[in-house]
Amino acid sequence: MWQRAYLRKLKADIDLWIERGWVTPANAEAILASATQRPTTRRMPVILAILGAVLIGFAAMSFVAANWNEISKLTKLVTVFAALWAAWFAAIALHKRGHEAYAQAAVLVGLGLFGAGIMLIAQIYHIVTDDPGGILAWCIASLAAAALLPSRPALALAILLSVIWSVFALQMDESTPHWGFWIIWAISAFLALRFAWAPGFHLVLIAAFIWQAATAMAGAFNMEDGWHLVVFTLEALCIWLAAIFFSSRGARFASTAQAYGITLTFALFWFFQNSPDIAAEDGSGFTLFACLLFAALLAVLGAAAVSKRLIEARHLAGIGALAIASVAYPFIEGAAPHLGPWIYAALFLVLSAWLVSWGTANESRFAVNAGFIAFGVEVLWLYFETLNTLLDTAIFFALGGILLIAGAFVMERMRRRLVKQTEGAAS
Amino acid sequence: MTRFALTVFALLVGQSLFLGAMVWDRVSLLRSDTVVTLETRPIDPRDLFRGHYVILNYTISTITLDEIDGDDDFAHGDTIYVELARQEPVAQPVAVWREHREVDPGHALIRGRVSFIRTMPEDLMVPEDTGRGPLAECPGCNVVSVDYGIESYFVPEGEGRELEHSRNEGRITVDVALDGNGTAAIKQLRLDGEPVYEEPLF
């Protein structure tokens, strides 16, 4: 469906380019022929092979979990060892015959059987099941396979296992964050970038977010509950700005990171209007350190992005407003608890509208859509929240509407003045 | 041989060696001459059965430091060595240590990890220089919970409930093999003193 839409747009563009003389009709035909050409390798068999490998891995683990009493320990061990060797030798044979996708599936089966082997030995000798050591060994084997072969499915498995390993380690000691996770994470991120593999980069980012959420929920950051919201919002803004900063070096990965940064920022910022309990005086030393660290990082990234003309100063002001409003929340909540939700609801609407403007200026369809969705969701939320006080709803929306229209009018006047100045300077 | 094949072979050998080392470690531990019998005790049955294994809780899983010799300054996550007197029908804890040490004949050391420590709440403490004791009695204080790595016992499908029932009646004891460093491995389960599940090496 996407391919069809792309071709339709390309044909329309090419007609325009021919008209303007940028492209010759002969070149246009070549471009269209190239675009309509089907890829020589079909993706479906590859996907099915990988899914098959995943199923075989689960089958091996279920076989271990069944703890079938009819089979001796030795037979179970020999079976797992034989299957392990068979899978890896199958990978060699398939690679040799040029069936790369199937070789990768066999690698995944081999790694699954290695994990099943660890589980089996733990089971038959009654080693505790939630020991993170076994998972770490499995994760390292997957990471080694991913780096040395190289193998994308192995990398995906390693990322998944790193999260499981970290959660197990956190369960053993909930008083300290499991920092060891970040060593595996950094290697995984490096490999995802080296392979230029976008799904791997998604997995790496998601793993980092899961780790932080799990650590926060366990209370291991030693941070007061509400302050997590402030710190994580600042961090999401840092991801957004960092993605802008690195956009020239790797556009595809930068746009992915930017999408996560935008989504997280607005998702987290939305909660401020629900009066989370964050008292300014409750902030611990670590909280202050985390806030200062991310604020400093934001300032550095912002200054660098503006100096390299990667972002306009007026748009940096939007990101700055999000950061300042997040940090100011504990103080506003303390000074005017009844006004806080209204201030943050209004801010959310204004900043959603700004996100649409930012997306338009940067040709980011994701940001435009995200801005509209955020605005729409917020309006609906406010409508249902204030359903019993329709007069308040009416006043709020009327004021919001007037403010937005006035804001748009002022911005348009500023834009025209700037354009005029630029044109005057040029002539 | 291609680079891919060589890499796969190296990975395969590494993984096989790792699995082999796991087996060897357990087999040599189970061959140890040092065997102690530990008493199990019931725990809340709602949390007991996870899949096809039974959680074993031992009388030595919870130790009151005031009632036992040895060290008493433990923190969460610390390694702890529990000195056991090997007596019939079950071994009894006599001391706890922070470091590994030689013990008397007839005694054995089992190594564990402090998973929880219950101390007196701060509001019940009084400064040492007042010369007075705590403001109130604190039953259950200065108690450490210890994990020994022998808390899971895998059973064939369908046999777990029966075993849990017997354990909750206090009829299960466990023979545990110990190596020179105090690492423990389950060797055999006894029901009313009679072996019911004996673990072959292979």
Coordinates of C-alpha atoms in Angstrom, one line a residue, chain A:
Chain A
M1 CA 0.0 0.0 0.0
W2 CA 2.8 2.4 0.9
Q3 CA 4.7 1.5 -2.3
R4 CA 1.5 2.4 -4.3
A5 CA 1.1 5.7 -2.5
Y6 CA 4.8 6.5 -3.1
L7 CA 4.6 5.7 -6.8
R8 CA 1.5 7.9 -7.2
K9 CA 3.4 10.8 -5.5
L10 CA 6.5 10.1 -7.5
K11 CA 4.6 10.2 -10.8
A12 CA 2.9 13.5 -9.9
D13 CA 6.3 15.0 -8.9
I14 CA 8.0 13.7 -12.1
D15 CA 5.3 15.3 -14.3
L16 CA 6.0 18.6 -12.5
W17 CA 9.8 18.2 -12.9
I18 CA 9.5 17.4 -16.6
E19 CA 7.3 20.5 -17.0
R20 CA 10.0 22.6 -15.3
G21 CA 12.7 21.1 -17.3
W22 CA 14.6 19.5 -14.4
V23 CA 14.2 16.0 -15.6
T24 CA 14.1 14.7 -19.2
P25 CA 11.2 12.4 -20.3
A26 CA 13.8 9.6 -20.9
N27 CA 15.3 10.0 -17.4
A28 CA 11.7 10.1 -15.9
E29 CA 11.0 6.7 -17.5
A30 CA 14.2 5.2 -16.0
I31 CA 13.4 6.6 -12.6
L32 CA 9.8 5.2 -12.7
A33 CA 11.1 1.8 -14.0
S34 CA 13.6 1.7 -11.1
A35 CA 11.0 2.6 -8.5
T36 CA 8.4 0.1 -9.8
Q37 CA 11.0 -2.7 -9.9
R38 CA 10.2 -5.4 -7.3
P39 CA 13.1 -6.4 -4.9
T40 CA 14.9 -9.5 -6.1
T41 CA 14.8 -11.1 -2.6
R42 CA 11.5 -11.7 -1.0
R43 CA 11.2 -10.8 2.6
M44 CA 8.4 -13.2 3.5
P45 CA 10.5 -16.4 3.5
V46 CA 13.1 -14.7 5.6
I47 CA 10.5 -13.5 8.1
L48 CA 8.9 -17.0 8.2
A49 CA 12.3 -18.6 8.7
I50 CA 13.1 -16.4 11.7
L51 CA 9.6 -17.0 13.2
G52 CA 10.2 -20.7 12.7
A53 CA 13.5 -20.4 14.6
V54 CA 11.7 -18.6 17.4
L55 CA 9.1 -21.4 17.6
I56 CA 11.9 -24.0 17.7
G57 CA 13.5 -22.1 20.5
F58 CA 10.3 -22.0 22.5
A59 CA 9.8 -25.7 21.8
A60 CA 13.2 -26.5 23.3
M61 CA 12.4 -24.4 26.4
S62 CA 9.0 -26.1 26.8
F63 CA 10.7 -29.5 26.4
V64 CA 13.0 -28.5 29.3
A65 CA 10.1 -27.1 31.4
A66 CA 8.1 -30.3 30.9
N67 CA 10.7 -32.1 33.2
W68 CA 9.7 -35.4 31.6
N69 CA 10.6 -38.0 34.2
E70 CA 10.8 -40.8 31.6
I71 CA 14.1 -39.4 30.2
S72 CA 17.3 -39.7 32.2
K73 CA 19.4 -36.6 33.0
L74 CA 22.1 -37.9 30.7
T75 CA 19.7 -38.4 27.8
K76 CA 18.4 -34.9 28.2
L77 CA 21.9 -33.5 28.3
V78 CA 23.0 -35.4 25.2
T79 CA 19.9 -34.4 23.4
V80 CA 20.4 -30.7 24.0
F81 CA 24.1 -30.9 23.2
A82 CA 23.4 -32.8 19.9
A83 CA 20.7 -30.3 18.9
L84 CA 23.0 -27.4 19.7
W85 CA 25.8 -28.8 17.5
A86 CA 23.3 -29.7 14.8
A87 CA 21.8 -26.2 14.7
W88 CA 25.2 -24.5 14.4
F89 CA 26.5 -26.9 11.8
A90 CA 23.3 -26.3 9.9
A91 CA 24.1 -22.6 10.0
I92 CA 27.5 -23.3 8.5
A93 CA 26.1 -25.5 5.7
L94 CA 23.3 -23.0 4.9
H95 CA 25.7 -20.1 4.8
K96 CA 28.0 -22.1 2.5
R97 CA 25.2 -22.7 0.0
G98 CA 24.3 -19.0 0.0
H99 CA 21.0 -19.3 2.0
E100 CA 21.9 -16.4 4.2
A101 CA 18.4 -15.9 5.7
Y102 CA 18.1 -19.6 6.6
A103 CA 21.6 -19.6 8.1
Q104 CA 20.6 -16.7 10.3
A105 CA 17.5 -18.6 11.4
A106 CA 19.8 -21.6 12.3
V107 CA 22.0 -19.2 14.3
L108 CA 18.9 -18.1 16.2
V109 CA 17.9 -21.8 16.8
G110 CA 21.5 -22.5 18.0
L111 CA 21.3 -19.6 20.5
G112 CA 17.9 -20.7 21.6
L113 CA 19.2 -24.2 22.3
F114 CA 22.2 -22.7 24.2
G115 CA 19.6 -21.0 26.5
A116 CA 17.6 -24.1 26.8
G117 CA 20.8 -26.0 27.7
I118 CA 21.5 -23.5 30.6
M119 CA 17.9 -23.9 31.8
L120 CA 18.1 -27.7 31.5
I121 CA 21.3 -27.9 33.6
A122 CA 19.8 -25.5 36.1
Q123 CA 16.7 -27.6 36.3
I124 CA 18.3 -31.1 36.6
Y125 CA 20.7 -29.9 39.3
H126 CA 18.1 -27.6 41.0
I127 CA 19.9 -24.4 40.6
V128 CA 17.6 -21.4 41.5
T129 CA 15.7 -20.2 38.5
D130 CA 15.9 -16.5 39.0
D131 CA 19.7 -16.4 39.1
P132 CA 20.7 -13.7 36.6
G133 CA 24.1 -15.4 35.9
G134 CA 22.6 -17.9 33.4
I135 CA 20.7 -15.2 31.6
L136 CA 23.9 -13.1 31.4
A137 CA 25.8 -16.0 29.9
W138 CA 23.1 -16.5 27.3
C139 CA 23.1 -12.7 26.5
I140 CA 26.9 -12.6 26.1
A141 CA 26.8 -15.6 23.7
S142 CA 24.1 -13.9 21.7
L143 CA 26.0 -10.6 21.6
A144 CA 29.2 -12.4 20.6
A145 CA 27.3 -14.2 17.8
A146 CA 25.8 -10.8 16.7
A147 CA 29.1 -9.1 16.6
L148 CA 31.3 -11.8 15.1
L149 CA 29.0 -13.4 12.4
P150 CA 27.4 -10.7 12.1
S151 CA 23.8 -11.5 12.9
R152 CA 20.8 -9.2 13.4
P153 CA 18.5 -11.8 14.9
A154 CA 21.2 -12.6 17.5
L155 CA 21.4 -8.9 18.3
A156 CA 17.7 -8.7 18.8
L157 CA 17.9 -11.7 21.2
A158 CA 20.8 -10.2 23.1
I159 CA 18.9 -6.9 23.6
L160 CA 15.8 -8.8 24.9
L161 CA 18.0 -10.9 27.2
S162 CA 19.8 -7.9 28.5
V163 CA 16.5 -6.5 29.8
I164 CA 15.5 -9.8 31.4
W165 CA 19.0 -10.1 33.0
S166 CA 18.7 -6.6 34.4
V167 CA 15.2 -7.1 35.8
F168 CA 16.3 -10.4 37.5
A169 CA 19.3 -8.6 39.0
L170 CA 17.1 -5.7 40.1
Q171 CA 14.7 -8.2 41.8
M172 CA 17.7 -9.5 43.9
D173 CA 18.6 -6.0 45.0
E174 CA 16.0 -3.3 44.6
S175 CA 18.0 -0.7 46.5
T176 CA 20.5 0.0 43.7
P177 CA 20.1 0.5 39.9
H178 CA 21.6 -2.3 37.9
W179 CA 24.2 -0.2 36.1
G180 CA 25.8 -3.3 34.5
F181 CA 22.9 -3.3 32.0
W182 CA 24.4 -0.2 30.2
I183 CA 27.6 -2.1 29.2
I184 CA 25.5 -4.6 27.2
W185 CA 23.2 -1.8 26.0
A186 CA 26.2 0.3 24.7
I187 CA 27.6 -2.6 22.7
S188 CA 24.1 -3.4 21.4
A189 CA 23.5 0.2 20.3
F190 CA 27.0 0.3 18.6
L191 CA 26.1 -2.9 16.7
A192 CA 22.7 -1.7 15.7
L193 CA 24.3 1.5 14.3
R194 CA 27.1 -0.5 12.6
F195 CA 24.6 -2.8 11.0
A196 CA 22.5 0.3 10.0
W197 CA 19.5 -1.7 11.3
A198 CA 16.6 0.5 12.2
P199 CA 14.5 -2.2 14.0
G200 CA 17.6 -3.0 16.2
F201 CA 17.8 0.7 17.0
H202 CA 14.1 0.7 18.0
L203 CA 14.8 -2.3 20.3
V204 CA 17.8 -0.6 21.8
L205 CA 15.8 2.6 22.6
I206 CA 12.9 0.6 24.0
A207 CA 15.2 -1.5 26.2
A208 CA 16.7 1.7 27.7
F209 CA 13.2 3.0 28.5
I210 CA 12.1 -0.3 30.0
W211 CA 15.2 -0.4 32.2
Q212 CA 14.5 3.1 33.4
A213 CA 10.8 2.4 34.1
A214 CA 11.6 -0.8 35.9
T215 CA 14.3 0.9 38.0
A216 CA 12.0 3.8 38.8
M217 CA 9.2 1.5 39.8
A218 CA 11.5 -0.5 42.1
G219 CA 12.5 2.8 43.7
A220 CA 16.1 2.0 43.0
F221 CA 16.9 5.6 41.8
N222 CA 16.4 6.7 45.4
M223 CA 14.3 9.5 43.9
E224 CA 10.9 10.7 45.2
D225 CA 8.1 9.3 43.1
G226 CA 6.9 12.5 41.5
W227 CA 10.4 13.8 40.7
H228 CA 10.8 10.9 38.2
L229 CA 8.4 12.8 36.0
V230 CA 10.5 15.9 36.0
V231 CA 13.8 14.1 35.4
F232 CA 12.4 11.8 32.7
T233 CA 10.8 14.7 30.8
L234 CA 14.2 16.5 30.8
E235 CA 15.8 13.3 29.6
A236 CA 13.2 12.9 26.8
L237 CA 13.9 16.5 25.7
C238 CA 17.7 15.7 25.6
I239 CA 17.0 12.7 23.3
W240 CA 14.9 15.0 21.0
L241 CA 17.7 17.7 20.9
A242 CA 20.4 15.1 20.5
A243 CA 18.5 13.6 17.6
I244 CA 18.3 17.0 15.9
F245 CA 22.1 17.6 16.6
F246 CA 23.0 14.2 15.0
S247 CA 20.5 14.4 12.2
S248 CA 23.1 15.2 9.5
R249 CA 25.2 12.2 10.4
G250 CA 22.5 9.5 10.4
A251 CA 19.1 10.9 9.3
R252 CA 17.3 7.6 9.6
F253 CA 18.4 6.9 13.2
A254 CA 18.1 10.5 14.2
S255 CA 14.4 10.7 13.0
T256 CA 13.7 7.5 15.0
A257 CA 15.3 8.9 18.1
Q258 CA 13.5 12.2 17.5
A259 CA 10.1 10.4 17.3
Y260 CA 10.7 8.7 20.6
G261 CA 11.9 12.0 22.2
I262 CA 8.8 13.8 21.0
T263 CA 6.4 11.1 22.0
L264 CA 8.0 10.6 25.5
T265 CA 8.2 14.4 26.1
F266 CA 4.5 15.0 25.4
A267 CA 3.3 11.8 27.1
L268 CA 5.2 12.7 30.3
F269 CA 4.4 16.4 30.1
W270 CA 0.7 15.6 29.9
F271 CA 0.8 14.2 33.5
F272 CA 1.7 17.6 35.0
Q273 CA -1.9 18.8 34.7
N274 CA -3.1 15.9 36.9
S275 CA -1.5 17.4 40.0
P276 CA 1.2 14.8 40.6
D277 CA 2.5 15.1 44.2
I278 CA 6.0 16.7 43.7
A279 CA 7.1 19.0 46.5
A280 CA 10.1 21.2 45.8
E281 CA 11.6 20.5 49.2
D282 CA 11.4 16.7 48.7
G283 CA 14.0 16.7 46.0
S284 CA 17.0 14.6 47.1
G285 CA 20.7 15.3 46.2
F286 CA 20.5 12.7 43.4
T287 CA 17.3 14.3 42.0
L288 CA 19.0 17.7 42.0
F289 CA 22.1 16.2 40.3
A290 CA 19.9 14.4 37.6
C291 CA 18.0 17.6 36.9
L292 CA 21.1 19.7 36.7
L293 CA 22.8 17.1 34.5
F294 CA 20.0 17.0 32.0
A295 CA 19.4 20.7 32.1
A296 CA 23.1 21.3 31.3
L297 CA 23.0 18.7 28.5
L298 CA 19.9 20.5 27.1
A299 CA 21.7 23.8 27.2
V300 CA 24.8 22.5 25.5
L301 CA 22.9 20.6 22.8
G302 CA 20.5 23.5 22.2
A303 CA 23.4 26.0 21.9
A304 CA 25.3 23.6 19.5
A305 CA 22.2 23.0 17.4
V306 CA 21.5 26.7 17.0
S307 CA 25.1 27.6 16.2
K308 CA 25.1 24.9 13.5
R309 CA 21.7 26.2 12.2
L310 CA 20.1 22.8 12.9
I311 CA 17.2 24.5 14.8
E312 CA 15.8 28.0 14.7
A313 CA 16.0 30.0 17.9
R314 CA 12.2 30.4 18.1
H315 CA 11.8 26.6 18.0
L316 CA 14.5 26.1 20.6
A317 CA 12.3 28.4 22.7
G318 CA 9.5 25.8 22.5
I319 CA 11.8 23.1 23.8
G320 CA 13.1 25.5 26.4
A321 CA 9.5 26.2 27.5
L322 CA 8.8 22.5 27.9
A323 CA 12.0 22.1 30.1
I324 CA 11.4 25.2 32.2
A325 CA 7.7 24.3 32.7
S326 CA 8.7 20.8 33.9
V327 CA 11.3 22.1 36.3
A328 CA 8.9 24.8 37.6
Y329 CA 6.1 22.4 38.3
P330 CA 7.0 21.6 41.9
F331 CA 7.2 25.3 42.7
I332 CA 4.0 26.2 40.9
E333 CA 2.2 23.2 42.6
G334 CA 3.5 24.5 46.0
A335 CA 2.5 28.1 45.4
A336 CA -0.9 27.7 43.6
P337 CA -2.1 24.1 43.8
H338 CA -5.6 24.9 42.3
L339 CA -4.2 26.9 39.4
G340 CA -1.5 24.3 38.5
P341 CA -3.7 22.0 36.4
W342 CA -5.2 24.8 34.4
I343 CA -1.8 26.3 33.7
Y344 CA -0.4 23.0 32.5
A345 CA -3.5 22.1 30.5
A346 CA -3.2 25.5 28.7
L347 CA 0.6 25.0 28.2
F348 CA 0.0 21.5 26.8
L349 CA -2.5 22.9 24.2
V350 CA -0.1 25.8 23.2
L351 CA 2.9 23.5 23.0
S352 CA 0.9 20.9 21.0
A353 CA 0.1 23.7 18.5
W354 CA 3.8 24.7 18.5
L355 CA 4.7 21.1 17.8
V356 CA 2.6 21.2 14.6
S357 CA 4.4 24.4 13.6
W358 CA 7.8 22.9 14.4
G359 CA 6.9 19.8 12.4
T360 CA 5.8 22.0 9.4
A361 CA 9.0 24.0 9.5
N362 CA 11.2 20.9 9.7
E363 CA 9.2 18.8 7.3
S364 CA 8.5 16.2 9.9
R365 CA 5.3 14.5 9.2
F366 CA 5.6 12.6 12.5
A367 CA 5.8 15.8 14.5
V368 CA 2.9 17.4 12.7
N369 CA 0.7 14.3 13.3
A370 CA 1.9 14.0 16.9
G371 CA 1.0 17.7 17.5
F372 CA -2.5 17.3 16.1
I373 CA -3.0 14.0 18.1
A374 CA -1.8 15.6 21.3
F375 CA -4.0 18.7 20.7
G376 CA -7.1 16.5 19.9
V377 CA -6.5 14.2 22.9
E378 CA -6.1 17.1 25.2
V379 CA -9.3 18.8 24.1
L380 CA -11.2 15.6 24.5
W381 CA -9.6 15.0 27.9
L382 CA -10.5 18.6 29.1
Y383 CA -14.1 18.2 27.8
F384 CA -14.7 15.0 29.8
E385 CA -12.8 16.3 32.8
T386 CA -14.9 19.5 33.0
L387 CA -18.2 17.8 31.9
N388 CA -20.0 18.7 35.1
T389 CA -18.9 22.3 34.9
L390 CA -19.8 23.3 31.4
L391 CA -19.4 27.0 32.0
D392 CA -15.8 26.4 33.0
T393 CA -15.3 24.3 29.9
A394 CA -16.8 27.0 27.7
I395 CA -14.7 29.7 29.3
F396 CA -11.5 27.6 29.0
F397 CA -12.0 26.7 25.4
A398 CA -13.0 30.3 24.5
L399 CA -10.0 31.7 26.2
G400 CA -7.8 29.0 24.7
G401 CA -9.2 29.7 21.2
I402 CA -8.7 33.5 21.5
L403 CA -5.1 32.9 22.8
L404 CA -4.2 30.6 19.9
I405 CA -5.7 32.8 17.2
A406 CA -3.9 35.9 18.8
G407 CA -0.7 33.9 19.0
A408 CA -1.0 32.8 15.4
F409 CA -1.7 36.4 14.3
V410 CA 1.4 37.7 16.2
M411 CA 3.6 35.0 14.8
E412 CA 2.5 35.7 11.2
R413 CA 3.2 39.4 11.6
M414 CA 6.6 38.6 13.0
R415 CA 7.3 36.2 10.1
R416 CA 6.3 38.9 7.5
R417 CA 8.5 41.5 9.2
L418 CA 11.5 39.1 9.3
V419 CA 10.9 38.2 5.6
K420 CA 10.7 41.8 4.7
Q421 CA 13.9 42.6 6.6
T422 CA 15.8 39.7 5.0
E423 CA 14.6 40.8 1.5
G424 CA 15.6 44.4 2.3
A425 CA 19.0 43.3 3.4
A426 CA 19.5 41.1 0.3
S427 CA 18.5 43.9 -2.2

